[in-house]
């Protein structure tokens, strides 16, 4: 009996050990497969030969749009001549400590913007069933500051857009820090996350792909490029890394570029309609639009 009991315990121990090794073996296989998949997904896309077919908006020749697509990638593109006669900038927020939120389509219809995107990242604070949104970074609307600057984040500033200014005076600039002194004289400014392209040099970040809202400027600062990269349905479009956004914008003709809020916040509207291939369900408190008299 003692020998039989010992044998049964020994056999059970062997089974447990075999089971443990079995799961360990497949766990290692899973990690190796995941690593292989991650390496494949992290391969940087090559945009050195990017070509897009720009189409001018009817009635608004200063605005052009394009769709860039390749395997598992959709990028909505726009560019706008900031010196165009009658151009007006529209922005939210429009008051201090604003908690108003909108879809880009709502903002476009309300403001009359023919082109609109989301901009500054934001906080969401919950108080029971209520949610309060507040912008996390600089927002200057028509010379008034409605959200404070964050030194570690970047910003897009517009100059020469005051009432009565000549169109030839208009320009925009990207600043690595929202506390740059020059931004104090901006007519409009929208904070983002980080500058990704500086003097045509791509800056380095972690290789994480997602939906992206990014903007860039040519050397003169008078042509603004905008991209909305889809990434919410990875099987259709897997998104881009920050560096890939920088490379894409450089290929379009940008010298400097930056990131606005991305992920599920990414939105772009043209002629008051979303151009994304999926429905956006996130209302945001900070938006930028362009309208014409």
Short mmCIF file of N, CA and C in Angstrom, two decimals, residues 77-151:
data_model
loop_
_atom_site.label_atom_id
_atom_site.label_comp_id
_atom_site.label_asym_id
_atom_site.label_seq_id
_atom_site.Cartn_x
_atom_site.Cartn_y
_atom_site.Cartn_z
N UNK A 77 -6.02 64.14 -46.33
CA UNK A 77 -5.07 65.26 -46.43
C UNK A 77 -5.79 66.54 -46.84
N UNK A 78 -5.26 67.65 -46.37
CA UNK A 78 -5.75 68.97 -46.80
C UNK A 78 -4.61 69.96 -46.75
N UNK A 79 -4.69 70.97 -47.62
CA UNK A 79 -3.75 72.08 -47.52
C UNK A 79 -4.49 73.36 -47.83
N UNK A 80 -4.04 74.42 -47.19
CA UNK A 80 -4.75 75.68 -47.30
C UNK A 80 -3.76 76.83 -47.42
N UNK A 81 -4.06 77.74 -48.34
CA UNK A 81 -3.26 78.95 -48.53
C UNK A 81 -3.73 79.98 -47.51
N UNK A 82 -2.89 80.26 -46.53
CA UNK A 82 -3.28 81.17 -45.44
C UNK A 82 -3.38 82.63 -45.88
N UNK A 83 -2.86 82.95 -47.05
CA UNK A 83 -2.92 84.34 -47.53
C UNK A 83 -4.13 84.57 -48.45
N UNK A 84 -5.00 83.58 -48.57
CA UNK A 84 -6.16 83.70 -49.47
C UNK A 84 -7.11 84.80 -49.01
N UNK A 85 -7.61 85.61 -49.94
CA UNK A 85 -8.55 86.69 -49.58
C UNK A 85 -9.81 86.11 -48.92
N UNK A 86 -10.26 86.80 -47.88
CA UNK A 86 -11.50 86.41 -47.21
C UNK A 86 -11.39 85.27 -46.23
N UNK A 87 -10.18 84.73 -46.03
CA UNK A 87 -10.00 83.61 -45.11
C UNK A 87 -10.20 84.05 -43.66
N UNK A 88 -10.97 83.27 -42.93
CA UNK A 88 -11.21 83.52 -41.51
C UNK A 88 -10.91 82.26 -40.71
N UNK A 89 -10.33 82.44 -39.53
CA UNK A 89 -10.08 81.32 -38.63
C UNK A 89 -11.20 81.23 -37.61
N UNK A 90 -11.69 80.03 -37.40
CA UNK A 90 -12.73 79.76 -36.41
C UNK A 90 -12.17 78.79 -35.38
N UNK A 91 -12.45 79.06 -34.09
CA UNK A 91 -11.88 78.21 -33.05
C UNK A 91 -12.84 78.00 -31.89
N UNK A 92 -12.67 76.87 -31.23
CA UNK A 92 -13.20 76.62 -29.89
C UNK A 92 -12.02 76.18 -29.05
N UNK A 93 -11.98 76.55 -27.75
CA UNK A 93 -13.04 77.22 -26.98
C UNK A 93 -13.13 78.72 -27.27
N UNK A 94 -14.28 79.28 -26.84
CA UNK A 94 -14.53 80.70 -27.04
C UNK A 94 -14.73 81.44 -25.73
N UNK A 95 -14.50 80.73 -24.64
CA UNK A 95 -14.59 81.39 -23.34
C UNK A 95 -13.71 80.67 -22.33
N UNK A 96 -13.35 81.38 -21.26
CA UNK A 96 -12.48 80.84 -20.24
C UNK A 96 -13.18 79.70 -19.48
N UNK A 97 -12.41 78.65 -19.18
CA UNK A 97 -12.93 77.49 -18.45
C UNK A 97 -14.14 76.86 -19.13
N UNK A 98 -14.16 76.92 -20.45
CA UNK A 98 -15.27 76.33 -21.20
C UNK A 98 -15.27 74.81 -21.05
N UNK A 99 -16.47 74.24 -20.93
CA UNK A 99 -16.60 72.78 -20.89
C UNK A 99 -17.46 72.28 -22.06
N UNK A 100 -17.72 73.18 -23.03
CA UNK A 100 -18.53 72.79 -24.19
C UNK A 100 -17.74 71.82 -25.07
N UNK A 101 -18.43 70.85 -25.61
CA UNK A 101 -17.80 69.88 -26.51
C UNK A 101 -18.65 69.73 -27.77
N UNK A 102 -17.97 69.41 -28.87
CA UNK A 102 -18.66 69.28 -30.15
C UNK A 102 -18.01 68.18 -30.98
N UNK A 103 -18.80 67.60 -31.86
CA UNK A 103 -18.23 66.85 -32.96
C UNK A 103 -17.75 67.87 -33.98
N UNK A 104 -16.76 67.51 -34.77
CA UNK A 104 -16.25 68.44 -35.78
C UNK A 104 -17.36 68.85 -36.75
N UNK A 105 -18.28 67.95 -37.05
CA UNK A 105 -19.39 68.29 -37.95
C UNK A 105 -20.27 69.37 -37.34
N UNK A 106 -20.56 69.25 -36.05
CA UNK A 106 -21.37 70.27 -35.36
C UNK A 106 -20.65 71.61 -35.39
N UNK A 107 -19.37 71.58 -35.08
CA UNK A 107 -18.56 72.80 -35.09
C UNK A 107 -18.56 73.45 -36.47
N UNK A 108 -18.40 72.65 -37.52
CA UNK A 108 -18.39 73.16 -38.89
C UNK A 108 -19.70 73.84 -39.24
N UNK A 109 -20.79 73.19 -38.89
CA UNK A 109 -22.11 73.76 -39.20
C UNK A 109 -22.37 75.03 -38.40
N UNK A 110 -21.92 75.03 -37.15
CA UNK A 110 -22.14 76.18 -36.28
C UNK A 110 -21.28 77.38 -36.67
N UNK A 111 -20.04 77.10 -37.10
CA UNK A 111 -19.08 78.17 -37.39
C UNK A 111 -19.02 78.55 -38.87
N UNK A 112 -19.54 77.68 -39.73
CA UNK A 112 -19.46 77.92 -41.16
C UNK A 112 -18.12 77.53 -41.76
N UNK A 113 -17.31 76.78 -41.03
CA UNK A 113 -15.99 76.36 -41.53
C UNK A 113 -16.12 75.35 -42.65
N UNK A 114 -15.36 75.56 -43.72
CA UNK A 114 -15.38 74.60 -44.83
C UNK A 114 -14.36 73.48 -44.59
N UNK A 115 -13.44 73.72 -43.67
CA UNK A 115 -12.46 72.71 -43.29
C UNK A 115 -12.28 72.80 -41.78
N UNK A 116 -12.36 71.67 -41.08
CA UNK A 116 -12.26 71.69 -39.62
C UNK A 116 -11.61 70.43 -39.09
N UNK A 117 -10.84 70.59 -38.01
CA UNK A 117 -10.18 69.46 -37.34
C UNK A 117 -10.24 69.65 -35.83
N UNK A 118 -10.00 68.57 -35.11
CA UNK A 118 -9.82 68.68 -33.65
C UNK A 118 -8.40 69.14 -33.38
N UNK A 119 -8.18 69.73 -32.21
CA UNK A 119 -6.83 70.22 -31.91
C UNK A 119 -6.32 69.80 -30.53
N UNK A 120 -6.44 70.67 -29.55
CA UNK A 120 -5.79 70.53 -28.25
C UNK A 120 -6.29 69.31 -27.47
N UNK A 121 -5.37 68.53 -26.88
CA UNK A 121 -5.80 67.43 -26.00
C UNK A 121 -6.56 67.96 -24.80
N UNK A 122 -7.23 67.08 -24.08
CA UNK A 122 -8.09 67.55 -23.00
C UNK A 122 -8.19 66.54 -21.87
N UNK A 123 -8.60 67.06 -20.70
CA UNK A 123 -8.88 66.22 -19.54
C UNK A 123 -10.37 65.94 -19.49
N UNK A 124 -10.72 64.80 -18.92
CA UNK A 124 -12.14 64.49 -18.66
C UNK A 124 -12.26 64.16 -17.18
N UNK A 125 -13.04 64.97 -16.46
CA UNK A 125 -13.26 64.73 -15.04
C UNK A 125 -14.73 64.34 -14.82
N UNK A 126 -14.93 63.27 -14.11
CA UNK A 126 -16.28 62.77 -13.87
C UNK A 126 -16.75 63.17 -12.48
N UNK A 127 -17.97 63.67 -12.44
CA UNK A 127 -18.62 64.03 -11.17
C UNK A 127 -20.00 63.38 -11.18
N UNK A 128 -20.04 62.16 -10.66
CA UNK A 128 -21.28 61.40 -10.74
C UNK A 128 -21.55 61.01 -12.18
N UNK A 129 -22.72 61.34 -12.67
CA UNK A 129 -23.09 61.01 -14.05
C UNK A 129 -22.58 62.06 -15.03
N UNK A 130 -22.10 63.19 -14.50
CA UNK A 130 -21.66 64.27 -15.37
C UNK A 130 -20.17 64.18 -15.68
N UNK A 131 -19.82 64.58 -16.89
CA UNK A 131 -18.42 64.64 -17.31
C UNK A 131 -18.07 66.07 -17.67
N UNK A 132 -16.94 66.52 -17.18
CA UNK A 132 -16.49 67.87 -17.50
C UNK A 132 -15.19 67.79 -18.29
N UNK A 133 -15.18 68.43 -19.46
CA UNK A 133 -14.00 68.44 -20.32
C UNK A 133 -13.28 69.77 -20.18
N UNK A 134 -11.96 69.70 -20.12
CA UNK A 134 -11.16 70.93 -20.07
C UNK A 134 -9.89 70.73 -20.89
N UNK A 135 -9.54 71.74 -21.67
CA UNK A 135 -8.39 71.64 -22.56
C UNK A 135 -7.08 71.55 -21.79
N UNK A 136 -6.17 70.73 -22.28
CA UNK A 136 -4.86 70.55 -21.65
C UNK A 136 -3.82 71.23 -22.53
N UNK A 137 -3.78 72.55 -22.46
CA UNK A 137 -2.81 73.28 -23.26
C UNK A 137 -3.37 74.57 -23.81
N UNK A 138 -2.53 75.29 -24.51
CA UNK A 138 -2.82 76.64 -24.96
C UNK A 138 -3.96 76.73 -25.98
N UNK A 139 -4.84 77.69 -25.76
CA UNK A 139 -5.88 78.03 -26.73
C UNK A 139 -6.03 79.55 -26.75
N UNK A 140 -5.67 80.18 -27.87
CA UNK A 140 -5.83 81.62 -28.04
C UNK A 140 -6.81 81.83 -29.18
N UNK A 141 -7.89 82.53 -28.90
CA UNK A 141 -8.93 82.75 -29.90
C UNK A 141 -9.14 84.25 -30.08
N UNK A 142 -8.78 84.73 -31.26
CA UNK A 142 -8.93 86.15 -31.58
C UNK A 142 -8.22 87.03 -30.55
N UNK A 143 -7.01 86.64 -30.20
CA UNK A 143 -6.19 87.43 -29.29
C UNK A 143 -6.43 87.19 -27.82
N UNK A 144 -7.46 86.42 -27.45
CA UNK A 144 -7.76 86.16 -26.05
C UNK A 144 -7.37 84.73 -25.69
N UNK A 145 -6.73 84.59 -24.52
CA UNK A 145 -6.30 83.28 -24.06
C UNK A 145 -7.38 82.63 -23.22
N UNK A 146 -7.84 81.45 -23.67
CA UNK A 146 -8.92 80.76 -22.97
C UNK A 146 -8.46 79.46 -22.33
N UNK A 147 -7.20 79.12 -22.49
CA UNK A 147 -6.63 77.94 -21.84
C UNK A 147 -5.13 78.15 -21.70
N UNK A 148 -4.59 77.84 -20.54
CA UNK A 148 -3.19 78.15 -20.24
C UNK A 148 -2.20 77.26 -20.98
N UNK A 149 -1.03 77.81 -21.20
CA UNK A 149 0.05 77.11 -21.90
C UNK A 149 0.68 76.05 -21.00
N UNK A 150 1.17 74.98 -21.64
CA UNK A 150 1.96 73.95 -20.97
C UNK A 150 3.32 73.93 -21.65
N UNK A 151 4.36 74.19 -20.90
CA UNK A 151 5.69 74.40 -21.49
C UNK A 151 6.21 73.19 -22.26
#
